[in-house]
Amino acid sequence: MPAEYRNNAIKNIRHVALSLLSFVILYYYKEVAIMKVQHLPGAAPRLILATFALAFAARALAADVVIALSAPTTGTDAPLADPVVKGYKLAIKMANKEGGLPGKILESVQDDQDKPEVGATVARKLCGIDNVVGVVGNFASSINLASGPVYEDCHLPRVSATASNNTLTAKGWKYFFRICSKNSDQIGQGMQWVAANWPDVKSVAIITGNDASGREVTAQVAQIWKDRGVRVVSQVQATPGTSDFRGIITSMLAEKPDFIFTGMFDTDTGLFVKQARELGYKGRFFGTDAIASANFISVGGTQGTDGVHMTNLGFDPTKVASAAAFVAAYQAEYKEAPPSYAANAYDATMVLVQAWKNAGGGVDRKAVRDALAAKSFSTLFGPLAFSPVGDLAAPRIGIYKVAGGKIEFAAQSESSK
């Protein structure tokens, strides 16, 4: 057992042991206690004893709990997930600082390496620790698909800040929630924005990763444009980590697409865009939240990525007045402005904190899950509630673009207003 949990378990055992001992002492020596205070008038003796009992009971209920994070802190996707880690850590810090909780919340960052088998191992580890009452994660949809059955079996609720695959909330899972929009919302609203703002589009090419999310996104994007009468000239699923896209690009450009939709992650898309520009492509690119990172610009080059648009699973917190306190705290903590992923992770953590508080504290995971399903929560961007399957009741989609080597908020999708 890791030291952080062993020490925490020891403290909780001490809390419970001291409380039980106190109740035993009160039970066996209540007569003596009453005699000691019987000279006091009226109900004072009973009031004193009741106060003692309540104090001991409160101590027993105020045990520390863990709200953990499962995300890649190493590996190729670690840079993209870094704001998630930072937003989570800040939320734990702020929740404890603000107080008013039935106990202290401990943090625990678990590196799932963005690998399904590691994510499942992390899930089994967290399930086996009694005072873990919630998990923020996983970061990627594929990891959630692998870890989900484990969390369901041990009734451990989790809230993902970034996993958008539609399949996740079609599984019938009871302990999975997400505060980001699902792919169909992101893709639908994103393509709606493209149609309204790029009316000259007559043909589109699509490239995504060769995984569950990639295949799902490819099908959705293709169908949207076919329904609009736009020619879909190419549909490609590329293996993540591909170092040379030139063959794919050459075939794709022969079809003369007006814009290329990419559903790949930041490193792969950055390299794809860079090589496409080198081969002479001057058209538009549009991607998903998977490229909303400085790493995408670093790999693709400032000039090559300039003007690339993308959806994101939330709004820019620096542009929203209600998130001003969070932005100031994040900048003070990390010396940088928070991106949308950081805000999502902060909100996902705080939603779990609020649910645990609404459940009355303690380590009853089902009670936390029920509180998540039943309540509306305060977030950086206003009230939030979940649908019966764990999706956002009101999806939030932002449109972003690369300008001058930075990712900037461009618009709020019409359906999010």
Tab-separated table of C-alpha atoms in Angstrom:
chain	number	residue	atom	x	y	z
A	1	MET	CA	0.000	0.000	0.000
A	2	PRO	CA	1.417	3.481	-0.911
A	3	ALA	CA	2.617	5.595	2.013
A	4	GLU	CA	0.000	8.327	1.417
A	5	TYR	CA	-2.830	5.823	1.830
A	6	ARG	CA	-1.194	3.852	4.633
A	7	ASN	CA	-0.708	7.007	6.712
A	8	ASN	CA	-4.216	8.162	5.938
A	9	ALA	CA	-5.671	4.771	6.879
A	10	ILE	CA	-3.800	4.845	10.184
A	11	LYS	CA	-5.217	8.288	10.944
A	12	ASN	CA	-8.752	7.140	10.162
A	13	ILE	CA	-8.366	4.057	12.360
A	14	ARG	CA	-7.189	6.289	15.176
A	15	HIS	CA	-10.192	8.593	14.693
A	16	VAL	CA	-12.624	5.700	14.885
A	17	ALA	CA	-10.836	3.974	17.780
A	18	LEU	CA	-10.747	7.143	19.864
A	19	SER	CA	-14.393	7.826	19.130
A	20	LEU	CA	-15.483	4.300	20.084
A	21	LEU	CA	-13.419	4.445	23.241
A	22	SER	CA	-15.008	7.753	24.116
A	23	PHE	CA	-18.499	6.362	23.704
A	24	VAL	CA	-17.633	3.331	25.843
A	25	ILE	CA	-16.293	5.576	28.589
A	26	LEU	CA	-19.402	7.729	28.427
A	27	TYR	CA	-21.634	4.658	28.636
A	28	TYR	CA	-19.960	3.053	31.626
A	29	TYR	CA	-19.264	6.212	33.547
A	30	LYS	CA	-22.319	8.236	32.733
A	31	GLU	CA	-23.529	7.964	36.343
A	32	VAL	CA	-20.239	9.252	37.682
A	33	ALA	CA	-20.240	12.066	35.136
A	34	ILE	CA	-23.759	13.062	36.105
A	35	MET	CA	-22.816	13.047	39.792
A	36	LYS	CA	-19.891	15.348	39.038
A	37	VAL	CA	-22.168	17.885	37.415
A	38	GLN	CA	-25.439	17.243	39.262
A	39	HIS	CA	-24.986	20.367	41.345
A	40	LEU	CA	-25.517	22.361	38.152
A	41	PRO	CA	-29.106	23.599	37.660
A	42	GLY	CA	-31.747	22.148	35.332
A	43	ALA	CA	-30.700	20.208	32.272
A	44	ALA	CA	-27.058	21.312	32.359
A	45	PRO	CA	-25.671	17.794	33.142
A	46	ARG	CA	-27.462	16.239	30.195
A	47	LEU	CA	-26.464	19.139	27.954
A	48	ILE	CA	-22.783	18.726	28.836
A	49	LEU	CA	-22.847	14.991	28.165
A	50	ALA	CA	-24.715	15.481	24.888
A	51	THR	CA	-22.136	18.057	23.818
A	52	PHE	CA	-19.327	15.602	24.562
A	53	ALA	CA	-21.075	12.875	22.569
A	54	LEU	CA	-21.717	15.112	19.574
A	55	ALA	CA	-18.124	16.276	19.575
A	56	PHE	CA	-16.852	12.701	19.542
A	57	ALA	CA	-19.348	11.710	16.825
A	58	ALA	CA	-18.315	14.662	14.660
A	59	ARG	CA	-14.693	13.641	15.024
A	60	ALA	CA	-15.529	10.143	13.795
A	61	LEU	CA	-17.345	11.484	10.723
A	62	ALA	CA	-14.644	14.019	9.834
A	63	ALA	CA	-12.205	11.454	8.455
A	64	ASP	CA	-10.005	12.417	5.515
A	65	VAL	CA	-11.035	11.201	2.069
A	66	VAL	CA	-9.282	11.021	-1.297
A	67	ILE	CA	-10.550	12.408	-4.580
A	68	ALA	CA	-8.023	11.035	-7.045
A	69	LEU	CA	-6.982	11.957	-10.585
A	70	SER	CA	-6.146	9.396	-13.261
A	71	ALA	CA	-4.380	10.996	-16.238
A	72	PRO	CA	-1.165	10.646	-18.258
A	73	THR	CA	1.677	12.444	-16.484
A	74	THR	CA	4.238	10.644	-18.646
A	75	GLY	CA	4.202	9.683	-22.315
A	76	THR	CA	3.291	11.499	-25.508
A	77	ASP	CA	-0.047	12.858	-24.247
A	78	ALA	CA	1.339	14.202	-20.962
A	79	PRO	CA	1.761	17.788	-22.310
A	80	LEU	CA	-1.880	17.846	-23.410
A	81	ALA	CA	-3.023	16.561	-20.006
A	82	ASP	CA	-0.778	18.863	-17.980
A	83	PRO	CA	-3.479	21.572	-17.563
A	84	VAL	CA	-5.834	18.856	-16.298
A	85	VAL	CA	-3.360	17.957	-13.550
A	86	LYS	CA	-2.912	21.615	-12.651
A	87	GLY	CA	-6.637	22.358	-12.571
A	88	TYR	CA	-7.270	19.310	-10.394
A	89	LYS	CA	-4.526	20.186	-7.910
A	90	LEU	CA	-5.751	23.771	-7.622
A	91	ALA	CA	-9.308	22.583	-6.972
A	92	ILE	CA	-8.218	20.319	-4.101
A	93	LYS	CA	-6.178	23.146	-2.625
A	94	MET	CA	-9.004	25.684	-2.920
A	95	ALA	CA	-11.671	23.302	-1.584
A	96	ASN	CA	-9.688	22.644	1.591
A	97	LYS	CA	-8.821	26.334	1.938
A	98	GLU	CA	-12.436	27.449	1.634
A	99	GLY	CA	-13.473	24.944	4.292
A	100	GLY	CA	-17.032	24.108	5.258
A	101	LEU	CA	-16.423	20.461	4.392
A	102	PRO	CA	-17.133	17.383	6.537
A	103	GLY	CA	-13.434	16.489	6.444
A	104	LYS	CA	-10.210	17.098	4.572
A	105	ILE	CA	-9.760	16.091	0.945
A	106	LEU	CA	-6.449	14.508	-0.004
A	107	GLU	CA	-5.094	14.564	-3.549
A	108	SER	CA	-3.654	11.621	-5.419
A	109	VAL	CA	-2.398	11.912	-9.004
A	110	GLN	CA	-2.196	8.526	-10.715
A	111	ASP	CA	-0.285	8.191	-13.997
A	112	ASP	CA	-2.324	6.015	-16.376
A	113	GLN	CA	0.188	6.721	-19.182
A	114	ASP	CA	-2.764	6.993	-21.560
A	115	LYS	CA	-2.642	3.207	-21.929
A	116	PRO	CA	-5.816	1.129	-21.473
A	117	GLU	CA	-4.140	-1.643	-19.481
A	118	VAL	CA	-2.484	0.871	-17.132
A	119	GLY	CA	-5.756	2.763	-16.702
A	120	ALA	CA	-7.466	-0.462	-15.635
A	121	THR	CA	-4.644	-1.208	-13.188
A	122	VAL	CA	-4.967	2.260	-11.672
A	123	ALA	CA	-8.724	1.724	-11.358
A	124	ARG	CA	-8.235	-1.538	-9.452
A	125	LYS	CA	-5.744	0.174	-7.152
A	126	LEU	CA	-8.106	3.059	-6.361
A	127	CYS	CA	-11.066	0.723	-5.925
A	128	GLY	CA	-9.164	-1.129	-3.218
A	129	ILE	CA	-8.625	1.956	-1.056
A	130	ASP	CA	-11.689	2.490	1.106
A	131	ASN	CA	-11.438	6.252	1.569
A	132	VAL	CA	-11.225	7.056	-2.144
A	133	VAL	CA	-14.699	8.513	-2.779
A	134	GLY	CA	-14.296	9.772	-6.345
A	135	VAL	CA	-11.993	9.943	-9.343
A	136	VAL	CA	-11.411	12.703	-11.870
A	137	GLY	CA	-10.679	10.907	-15.138
A	138	ASN	CA	-9.751	9.292	-17.260
A	139	PHE	CA	-8.265	11.755	-19.722
A	140	ALA	CA	-8.798	9.811	-22.971
A	141	SER	CA	-11.938	7.942	-23.990
A	142	SER	CA	-10.056	4.731	-24.757
A	143	ILE	CA	-8.747	4.599	-21.173
A	144	ASN	CA	-12.248	5.153	-19.818
A	145	LEU	CA	-13.515	2.254	-21.901
A	146	ALA	CA	-10.899	-0.014	-20.301
A	147	SER	CA	-11.251	1.234	-16.714
A	148	GLY	CA	-15.016	1.716	-16.687
A	149	PRO	CA	-16.038	-1.855	-15.804
A	150	VAL	CA	-13.589	-1.824	-12.897
A	151	TYR	CA	-15.023	1.371	-11.421
A	152	GLU	CA	-18.558	0.100	-11.937
A	153	ASP	CA	-17.801	-3.130	-10.062
A	154	CYS	CA	-16.493	-1.276	-7.008
A	155	HIS	CA	-19.116	1.492	-7.217
A	156	LEU	CA	-16.519	4.267	-7.405
A	157	PRO	CA	-17.907	7.406	-9.093
A	158	ARG	CA	-15.755	9.266	-11.572
A	159	VAL	CA	-16.170	12.519	-13.457
A	160	SER	CA	-14.170	12.989	-16.658
A	161	ALA	CA	-13.157	16.466	-17.745
A	162	THR	CA	-12.127	15.505	-21.265
A	163	ALA	CA	-13.418	12.093	-22.455
A	164	SER	CA	-15.843	12.762	-25.306
A	165	ASN	CA	-16.522	9.393	-26.973
A	166	ASN	CA	-20.286	8.900	-27.313
A	167	THR	CA	-19.958	5.225	-26.403
A	168	LEU	CA	-19.029	6.020	-22.811
A	169	THR	CA	-22.521	7.112	-21.816
A	170	ALA	CA	-24.188	4.472	-23.967
A	171	LYS	CA	-22.747	1.670	-21.826
A	172	GLY	CA	-25.397	1.924	-19.153
A	173	TRP	CA	-22.761	2.706	-16.522
A	174	LYS	CA	-24.147	4.228	-13.321
A	175	TYR	CA	-20.915	5.660	-11.913
A	176	PHE	CA	-19.590	7.582	-14.932
A	177	PHE	CA	-20.219	11.286	-15.527
A	178	ARG	CA	-18.509	13.886	-17.699
A	179	ILE	CA	-18.503	17.656	-17.665
A	180	CYS	CA	-17.294	17.926	-21.255
A	181	SER	CA	-19.534	17.585	-24.269
A	182	LYS	CA	-19.616	14.295	-26.148
A	183	ASN	CA	-18.236	13.914	-29.668
A	184	SER	CA	-21.564	14.197	-31.431
A	185	ASP	CA	-22.197	17.557	-29.740
A	186	GLN	CA	-18.666	18.780	-30.401
A	187	ILE	CA	-18.612	17.623	-34.022
A	188	GLY	CA	-22.156	18.693	-34.781
A	189	GLN	CA	-21.760	22.186	-33.388
A	190	GLY	CA	-18.260	22.549	-34.864
A	191	MET	CA	-19.361	21.602	-38.368
A	192	GLN	CA	-22.386	23.866	-37.991
A	193	TRP	CA	-19.951	26.725	-37.314
A	194	VAL	CA	-17.837	25.802	-40.357
A	195	ALA	CA	-20.899	25.728	-42.635
A	196	ALA	CA	-21.973	29.158	-41.398
A	197	ASN	CA	-18.535	30.777	-41.548
A	198	TRP	CA	-16.893	28.984	-44.504
A	199	PRO	CA	-19.775	28.954	-47.009
A	200	ASP	CA	-17.453	28.249	-49.951
A	201	VAL	CA	-16.705	24.684	-48.737
A	202	LYS	CA	-17.601	22.175	-51.455
A	203	SER	CA	-15.319	19.261	-50.526
A	204	VAL	CA	-13.804	17.909	-47.317
A	205	ALA	CA	-11.140	15.335	-46.437
A	206	ILE	CA	-11.052	13.590	-43.055
A	207	ILE	CA	-8.165	12.093	-41.098
A	208	THR	CA	-8.454	10.706	-37.578
A	209	GLY	CA	-6.649	8.281	-35.318
A	210	ASN	CA	-7.155	4.562	-35.824
A	211	ASP	CA	-9.012	3.992	-32.555
A	212	ALA	CA	-12.576	3.918	-31.253
A	213	SER	CA	-12.933	7.699	-31.044
A	214	GLY	CA	-11.315	8.194	-34.444
A	215	ARG	CA	-13.672	5.828	-36.197
A	216	GLU	CA	-16.660	7.355	-34.451
A	217	VAL	CA	-15.616	10.909	-35.372
A	218	THR	CA	-14.910	9.969	-39.006
A	219	ALA	CA	-18.395	8.548	-39.418
A	220	GLN	CA	-20.039	11.573	-37.801
A	221	VAL	CA	-18.152	14.186	-39.817
A	222	ALA	CA	-18.678	12.342	-43.093
A	223	GLN	CA	-22.415	11.994	-42.529
A	224	ILE	CA	-22.852	15.664	-41.589
A	225	TRP	CA	-21.245	16.875	-44.830
A	226	LYS	CA	-22.954	14.275	-47.012
A	227	ASP	CA	-26.298	15.441	-45.597
A	228	ARG	CA	-25.345	18.994	-46.618
A	229	GLY	CA	-24.485	17.921	-50.128
A	230	VAL	CA	-20.744	18.466	-49.650
A	231	ARG	CA	-18.387	15.975	-51.291
A	232	VAL	CA	-16.332	13.867	-48.822
A	233	VAL	CA	-13.214	13.059	-50.858
A	234	SER	CA	-11.133	11.061	-48.400
A	235	GLN	CA	-11.566	9.242	-45.081
A	236	VAL	CA	-8.364	8.044	-43.412
A	237	GLN	CA	-7.620	6.486	-40.001
A	238	ALA	CA	-3.917	6.843	-39.256
A	239	THR	CA	-1.920	4.941	-36.676
A	240	PRO	CA	-0.990	7.194	-33.732
A	241	GLY	CA	2.716	8.022	-33.730
A	242	THR	CA	3.019	7.993	-37.524
A	243	SER	CA	6.166	9.909	-38.459
A	244	ASP	CA	5.590	10.362	-42.184
A	245	PHE	CA	2.162	11.359	-43.520
A	246	ARG	CA	3.411	12.371	-46.962
A	247	GLY	CA	1.930	9.380	-48.776
A	248	ILE	CA	-1.482	9.967	-47.202
A	249	ILE	CA	-1.268	13.706	-47.867
A	250	THR	CA	-0.306	13.294	-51.517
A	251	SER	CA	-3.319	11.065	-52.176
A	252	MET	CA	-5.570	13.389	-50.213
A	253	LEU	CA	-4.450	16.582	-51.975
A	254	ALA	CA	-5.023	14.989	-55.369
A	255	GLU	CA	-8.746	15.216	-54.512
A	256	LYS	CA	-8.434	19.010	-53.938
A	257	PRO	CA	-10.310	19.290	-50.593
A	258	ASP	CA	-11.462	22.782	-49.571
A	259	PHE	CA	-10.657	21.925	-45.972
A	260	ILE	CA	-9.254	19.003	-44.022
A	261	PHE	CA	-10.843	17.844	-40.810
A	262	THR	CA	-8.447	16.191	-38.364
A	263	GLY	CA	-9.485	14.193	-35.318
A	264	MET	CA	-5.963	13.160	-34.349
A	265	PHE	CA	-4.113	14.285	-31.209
A	266	ASP	CA	-1.821	17.308	-31.060
A	267	THR	CA	1.541	15.738	-31.949
A	268	ASP	CA	0.190	13.751	-34.906
A	269	THR	CA	-1.886	16.649	-36.212
A	270	GLY	CA	1.009	19.067	-35.824
A	271	LEU	CA	3.226	16.841	-37.945
A	272	PHE	CA	0.425	16.248	-40.454
A	273	VAL	CA	-0.217	19.989	-40.886
A	274	LYS	CA	3.512	20.731	-41.180
A	275	GLN	CA	4.019	18.127	-43.917
A	276	ALA	CA	0.820	19.151	-45.733
A	277	ARG	CA	2.030	22.762	-45.876
A	278	GLU	CA	5.423	21.589	-47.126
A	279	LEU	CA	3.640	19.709	-49.922
A	280	GLY	CA	1.828	22.887	-50.944
A	281	TYR	CA	-1.593	22.642	-49.286
A	282	LYS	CA	-2.973	26.144	-48.760
A	283	GLY	CA	-6.469	25.222	-47.651
A	284	ARG	CA	-8.079	25.252	-44.236
A	285	PHE	CA	-7.746	22.830	-41.323
A	286	PHE	CA	-10.300	22.193	-38.601
A	287	GLY	CA	-9.695	19.935	-35.602
A	288	THR	CA	-11.065	18.945	-32.217
A	289	ASP	CA	-10.040	19.652	-28.644
A	290	ALA	CA	-7.235	17.101	-29.118
A	291	ILE	CA	-5.107	19.802	-30.795
A	292	ALA	CA	-5.877	22.604	-28.356
A	293	SER	CA	-2.348	22.742	-26.963
A	294	ALA	CA	0.917	24.628	-27.353
A	295	ASN	CA	2.499	21.320	-28.348
A	296	PHE	CA	0.433	21.285	-31.553
A	297	ILE	CA	1.886	24.658	-32.547
A	298	SER	CA	5.392	23.622	-31.522
A	299	VAL	CA	5.277	20.502	-33.707
A	300	GLY	CA	3.445	22.086	-36.643
A	301	GLY	CA	5.321	25.369	-36.628
A	302	THR	CA	3.924	28.857	-36.019
A	303	GLN	CA	3.495	29.650	-39.693
A	304	GLY	CA	2.051	26.285	-40.674
A	305	THR	CA	-0.551	26.167	-37.913
A	306	ASP	CA	-1.644	29.803	-38.173
A	307	GLY	CA	-5.365	29.965	-38.907
A	308	VAL	CA	-6.108	26.373	-37.906
A	309	HIS	CA	-9.494	26.217	-36.160
A	310	MET	CA	-10.753	23.678	-33.628
A	311	THR	CA	-13.577	22.940	-31.258
A	312	ASN	CA	-12.925	22.666	-27.558
A	313	LEU	CA	-14.835	20.969	-24.777
A	314	GLY	CA	-15.591	24.194	-22.972
A	315	PHE	CA	-15.035	27.926	-22.992
A	316	ASP	CA	-11.936	30.047	-22.474
A	317	PRO	CA	-12.008	30.857	-18.737
A	318	THR	CA	-10.056	34.080	-19.329
A	319	LYS	CA	-13.013	35.383	-21.379
A	320	VAL	CA	-15.727	34.586	-18.846
A	321	ALA	CA	-16.375	36.977	-15.969
A	322	SER	CA	-17.647	34.272	-13.614
A	323	ALA	CA	-14.269	32.475	-13.847
A	324	ALA	CA	-12.177	35.530	-12.899
A	325	ALA	CA	-11.279	34.295	-9.397
A	326	PHE	CA	-10.183	30.934	-10.792
A	327	VAL	CA	-8.071	32.597	-13.487
A	328	ALA	CA	-6.332	34.769	-10.876
A	329	ALA	CA	-5.675	31.790	-8.586
A	330	TYR	CA	-4.363	29.665	-11.468
A	331	GLN	CA	-2.038	32.421	-12.677
A	332	ALA	CA	-0.738	32.934	-9.141
A	333	GLU	CA	-0.122	29.209	-8.715
A	334	TYR	CA	1.374	28.348	-12.113
A	335	LYS	CA	2.489	31.700	-13.617
A	336	GLU	CA	0.403	31.146	-16.751
A	337	ALA	CA	-3.154	31.625	-17.972
A	338	PRO	CA	-5.442	28.585	-17.671
A	339	PRO	CA	-6.680	26.873	-20.855
A	340	SER	CA	-10.110	25.288	-21.079
A	341	TYR	CA	-8.805	21.849	-20.020
A	342	ALA	CA	-7.630	23.334	-16.720
A	343	ALA	CA	-11.028	24.881	-16.114
A	344	ASN	CA	-12.765	21.599	-16.970
A	345	ALA	CA	-10.558	19.666	-14.542
A	346	TYR	CA	-11.143	22.257	-11.822
A	347	ASP	CA	-14.912	21.995	-12.317
A	348	ALA	CA	-14.875	18.183	-12.459
A	349	THR	CA	-13.034	18.092	-9.142
A	350	MET	CA	-15.259	20.683	-7.516
A	351	VAL	CA	-18.383	18.835	-8.673
A	352	LEU	CA	-17.112	15.721	-6.888
A	353	VAL	CA	-16.321	17.810	-3.815
A	354	GLN	CA	-19.841	19.270	-3.794
A	355	ALA	CA	-21.396	15.835	-4.289
A	356	TRP	CA	-19.367	14.395	-1.396
A	357	LYS	CA	-20.419	17.317	0.796
A	358	ASN	CA	-24.073	16.938	-0.237
A	359	ALA	CA	-23.833	13.241	0.638
A	360	GLY	CA	-22.849	14.212	4.188
A	361	GLY	CA	-19.181	13.264	3.961
A	362	GLY	CA	-17.919	9.842	4.897
A	363	VAL	CA	-16.876	7.103	2.488
A	364	ASP	CA	-20.203	5.935	1.069
A	365	ARG	CA	-19.457	5.889	-2.656
A	366	LYS	CA	-23.045	5.184	-3.668
A	367	ALA	CA	-24.193	8.238	-1.730
A	368	VAL	CA	-21.695	10.377	-3.661
A	369	ARG	CA	-22.894	8.857	-6.943
A	370	ASP	CA	-26.525	9.537	-6.055
A	371	ALA	CA	-25.673	13.147	-5.187
A	372	LEU	CA	-23.983	13.567	-8.582
A	373	ALA	CA	-27.079	12.299	-10.360
A	374	ALA	CA	-29.602	14.273	-8.343
A	375	LYS	CA	-28.125	17.741	-7.979
A	376	SER	CA	-27.251	20.828	-10.000
A	377	PHE	CA	-23.775	22.168	-9.306
A	378	SER	CA	-22.101	25.558	-9.359
A	379	THR	CA	-19.224	25.753	-11.837
A	380	LEU	CA	-16.947	28.386	-13.357
A	381	PHE	CA	-19.355	28.787	-16.268
A	382	GLY	CA	-22.668	28.646	-14.427
A	383	PRO	CA	-24.995	25.883	-13.208
A	384	LEU	CA	-24.296	22.336	-14.378
A	385	ALA	CA	-26.461	19.248	-14.255
A	386	PHE	CA	-26.151	15.768	-15.695
A	387	SER	CA	-28.525	13.885	-17.946
A	388	PRO	CA	-29.804	10.478	-16.776
A	389	VAL	CA	-26.879	8.757	-18.549
A	390	GLY	CA	-24.171	11.080	-17.181
A	391	ASP	CA	-23.778	13.541	-20.066
A	392	LEU	CA	-24.069	17.287	-19.698
A	393	ALA	CA	-27.713	18.307	-19.694
A	394	ALA	CA	-26.666	21.439	-21.639
A	395	PRO	CA	-23.512	20.872	-23.785
A	396	ARG	CA	-20.864	23.611	-23.970
A	397	ILE	CA	-18.727	24.030	-27.094
A	398	GLY	CA	-16.179	26.742	-27.856
A	399	ILE	CA	-14.536	27.492	-31.225
A	400	TYR	CA	-10.819	28.301	-31.076
A	401	LYS	CA	-8.128	29.230	-33.606
A	402	VAL	CA	-4.345	29.571	-33.825
A	403	ALA	CA	-3.235	33.166	-34.284
A	404	GLY	CA	0.331	34.418	-33.959
A	405	GLY	CA	1.553	31.212	-32.358
A	406	LYS	CA	-1.191	31.120	-29.716
A	407	ILE	CA	-4.558	29.425	-29.375
A	408	GLU	CA	-7.304	32.011	-29.013
A	409	PHE	CA	-11.018	31.814	-28.276
A	410	ALA	CA	-12.823	32.610	-31.539
A	411	ALA	CA	-16.505	32.056	-30.845
A	412	GLN	CA	-19.104	30.248	-28.818
A	413	SER	CA	-21.106	27.757	-30.854
A	414	GLU	CA	-24.689	28.773	-31.455
A	415	SER	CA	-26.069	25.734	-29.643
A	416	SER	CA	-24.082	26.662	-26.515
A	417	LYS	CA	-25.535	30.152	-26.230
